[in-house]
Coordinates of C-alpha atoms and ligand atoms in Angstrom, one line a residue:
M108 CA 0.0 0.0 0.0
V109 CA 1.3 3.4 -1.1
H110 CA 1.1 6.1 1.5
P111 CA -1.7 8.6 0.7
D112 CA 0.8 11.6 0.9
I113 CA 2.9 10.1 -2.0
E114 CA 2.1 11.3 -5.5
K115 CA 4.0 8.8 -7.3
V116 CA 6.5 6.0 -6.4
F117 CA 9.8 6.9 -8.0
R118 CA 11.6 3.7 -7.1
T119 CA 10.2 0.4 -5.6
A120 CA 11.7 -1.3 -2.8
G121 CA 12.7 -4.2 -5.3
E122 CA 14.3 -1.7 -7.8
I123 CA 16.3 -0.1 -4.9
H124 CA 17.4 -3.6 -3.6
E125 CA 18.7 -4.5 -7.0
R126 CA 20.6 -1.2 -7.5
V127 CA 22.1 -1.5 -4.0
G128 CA 23.5 -5.0 -5.1
E129 CA 25.1 -3.3 -8.3
L130 CA 26.6 -0.5 -6.3
A131 CA 28.1 -2.9 -3.8
E132 CA 29.7 -4.7 -6.7
E133 CA 31.1 -1.4 -8.3
I134 CA 32.4 -0.4 -4.9
G135 CA 34.0 -3.8 -4.5
L136 CA 36.0 -3.4 -7.7
I137 CA 37.4 0.0 -6.7
Y138 CA 38.6 -1.2 -3.2
G139 CA 39.6 -4.8 -3.8
D140 CA 40.9 -6.2 -0.6
R141 CA 41.3 -2.9 1.2
E142 CA 39.5 -2.4 4.6
I143 CA 36.7 0.2 4.2
V144 CA 35.3 2.6 6.8
A145 CA 31.6 3.0 5.6
L146 CA 30.4 6.4 7.2
C147 CA 26.7 6.7 7.4
V148 CA 25.4 10.2 7.2
L149 CA 22.6 10.4 9.8
T150 CA 19.7 10.3 9.6
G151 CA 18.7 10.0 6.1
G152 CA 21.4 7.7 5.1
V153 CA 20.7 5.0 7.5
L154 CA 18.4 2.7 5.6
F155 CA 20.7 2.8 2.4
F156 CA 23.7 2.3 4.7
A157 CA 22.2 -0.7 6.4
D158 CA 21.4 -2.4 3.1
L159 CA 24.6 -1.4 1.4
V160 CA 26.9 -2.6 4.0
R161 CA 25.4 -6.0 4.1
C162 CA 26.1 -6.3 0.4
L163 CA 29.8 -5.3 0.6
G164 CA 32.3 -8.1 0.6
G165 CA 35.6 -7.7 2.5
T166 CA 36.3 -5.9 5.7
V167 CA 34.1 -3.0 6.6
R168 CA 34.1 -0.8 9.6
L169 CA 31.0 1.4 10.5
A170 CA 31.2 5.1 11.5
F171 CA 28.5 7.8 11.7
A172 CA 28.3 11.5 11.2
K173 CA 25.3 14.0 11.5
A174 CA 24.9 16.7 8.8
A175 CA 21.8 18.7 8.6
S176 CA 21.0 21.2 6.0
Y177 CA 17.2 20.9 5.9
H178 CA 15.2 21.5 9.2
D179 CA 11.3 21.6 8.9
G180 CA 11.0 22.5 5.2
T181 CA 12.2 22.0 1.8
R182 CA 14.9 24.9 1.7
P183 CA 18.5 24.5 2.7
G184 CA 19.3 26.1 6.0
D185 CA 22.5 26.4 7.8
L186 CA 24.8 23.3 7.7
T187 CA 26.1 21.6 10.6
V188 CA 28.3 18.5 10.6
D189 CA 29.2 16.4 13.6
L190 CA 31.3 13.2 13.6
L191 CA 29.7 10.9 16.0
S192 CA 31.8 7.7 16.4
G193 CA 35.3 7.5 17.8
E194 CA 36.4 5.4 14.8
D195 CA 40.1 6.3 14.0
L196 CA 40.0 7.5 10.3
A197 CA 43.8 8.1 10.0
G198 CA 45.1 6.3 7.0
K199 CA 41.7 4.7 6.3
D200 CA 39.7 4.4 3.0
V201 CA 36.5 6.2 4.0
L202 CA 33.3 5.7 2.1
I203 CA 30.7 8.4 2.7
V204 CA 27.2 6.8 2.5
E205 CA 24.6 9.5 1.8
D206 CA 20.9 9.3 1.0
I207 CA 20.7 12.2 -1.5
V208 CA 23.0 14.9 -2.9
D209 CA 21.1 18.2 -3.9
T210 CA 22.9 21.5 -3.8
G211 CA 26.1 19.5 -2.8
R212 CA 26.7 21.8 0.2
S213 CA 26.3 19.0 2.8
L214 CA 28.8 16.7 1.0
V215 CA 31.4 19.5 0.7
G216 CA 31.0 20.2 4.4
I217 CA 31.4 16.7 5.2
R218 CA 34.6 16.0 3.0
R219 CA 36.1 19.1 4.4
A220 CA 35.4 18.0 8.0
L221 CA 37.0 14.6 7.3
R222 CA 40.2 16.1 6.1
A223 CA 41.1 16.9 9.8
F224 CA 41.2 13.0 10.5
S225 CA 43.8 12.4 7.8
P226 CA 42.1 9.5 6.0
R227 CA 44.0 7.7 3.2
S228 CA 41.1 8.2 0.7
V229 CA 37.6 9.6 0.7
R230 CA 34.9 8.6 -1.8
T231 CA 31.1 9.0 -1.7
V232 CA 28.2 6.8 -2.6
V233 CA 24.8 8.4 -2.9
L234 CA 21.5 6.7 -3.5
L235 CA 20.1 9.6 -5.1
D236 CA 21.5 12.5 -7.2
K237 CA 19.3 15.6 -7.8
K238 CA 21.9 16.9 -10.4
A239 CA 19.9 19.8 -11.7
R240 CA 20.0 21.5 -8.4
R241 CA 23.9 21.4 -7.8
E242 CA 25.2 24.8 -6.6
V243 CA 28.8 23.5 -5.8
D244 CA 31.1 21.2 -7.3
V245 CA 31.7 17.9 -5.4
D246 CA 32.9 14.5 -6.4
V247 CA 30.4 11.6 -6.2
E248 CA 32.0 8.5 -7.2
F249 CA 29.0 6.0 -7.0
T250 CA 25.5 7.0 -7.7
G251 CA 22.3 4.9 -7.3
F252 CA 19.8 6.9 -9.3
T253 CA 19.6 10.3 -10.9
V254 CA 16.5 11.9 -9.7
P255 CA 14.2 14.8 -10.9
D256 CA 13.8 18.2 -9.2
E257 CA 10.9 17.0 -7.1
F258 CA 10.7 16.6 -3.2
L259 CA 11.3 12.9 -2.5
V260 CA 10.7 11.0 0.6
G261 CA 11.1 7.4 1.9
F262 CA 13.9 4.9 2.2
G263 CA 15.6 7.4 4.8
L264 CA 14.4 10.6 3.2
D265 CA 12.0 12.8 5.2
H266 CA 9.8 15.7 5.4
A267 CA 9.8 17.3 8.8
G268 CA 10.9 14.0 10.2
R269 CA 8.2 11.9 8.5
Y270 CA 8.1 9.3 5.9
R271 CA 11.6 7.9 6.5
N272 CA 10.4 4.4 7.1
L273 CA 8.7 4.0 3.7
P274 CA 10.4 1.1 1.9
Y275 CA 10.4 2.9 -1.4
V276 CA 11.2 6.4 -2.7
G277 CA 8.2 8.6 -3.5
I278 CA 7.5 12.0 -4.7
L279 CA 5.7 14.0 -2.1
R280 CA 2.4 15.5 -2.7
R281 CA 2.9 19.3 -3.1
T282 CA -0.2 19.9 -1.0
V283 CA 1.5 18.2 2.0
Y284 CA 4.3 21.0 2.1
E285 CA 2.5 23.9 0.4
G286 CA -0.3 23.6 2.9
C287 CA -3.4 23.8 0.3
D288 CA -5.3 21.5 -2.0
Ligands
IMP465 P1 22.5 19.5 -0.1 O1 23.4 19.9 0.9 O2 21.7 20.4 -0.7 O3 23.1 18.6 -1.1 O4 21.4 18.5 0.6 C1 21.6 17.3 1.1 C2 20.5 17.0 2.1 O5 19.3 17.7 2.0 C3 20.2 15.5 2.0 O6 21.1 14.8 2.7 C4 18.8 15.4 2.6 O7 18.9 15.5 3.9 C5 18.2 16.8 2.1 N1 17.4 16.8 0.8 C6 17.7 17.2 -0.3 N2 16.8 16.8 -1.2 C7 15.9 16.3 -0.6 C8 14.5 15.7 -0.9 O8 14.1 15.6 -2.1 N3 13.8 15.0 0.0 C9 14.3 14.9 1.3 N4 15.4 15.4 1.7 C10 16.2 16.1 0.8
MG466 MG1 21.0 13.6 4.3

């Protein structure tokens, strides 16, 4: 059953599952036998992260960061970045796992913050890329799906804290955030 606030399902749970498996293979080809530190960007990245790390072969450590650029609305606000885990990133191959890249500002902030920990390498995997909205240049090495310039929810993505648990990615009805029918 699709949630009534969803205009249209963009990718089903099955389609996401299949793509996550493909991404894990692409990632495996790049890292080979090297140990990876998979860095989950909370909260939105958590469902994608949990699925992806289970598909990765080899040795994987888990780490967590909090970055927020959206608060209660759909406009980017001030960015804050906090690294939450005590994982030592020095000399490590860090793979940032994000739900979506939009303007690119969050990712730039995270990548900049990570430099202080002297990792050996930093790469990024995003489930969704809203390419048309990019405002700053940022490297994204692995992308699940390129998405249209619509407000998406589900599979970790929220609007005002809701819908993260939906097992698919859907386009949110405008009436939900524009406040009229
Ligand atoms: P950026 O800094 O503009 O690239 O924003 C990235 C962050 O904005 C993501 O990690 C999301 O938390 C949020 N975001 C961007 N687009 C959407 C969307 O369509 N739905 C829900 N959250 C979004
Ligand atoms: Mg996010």
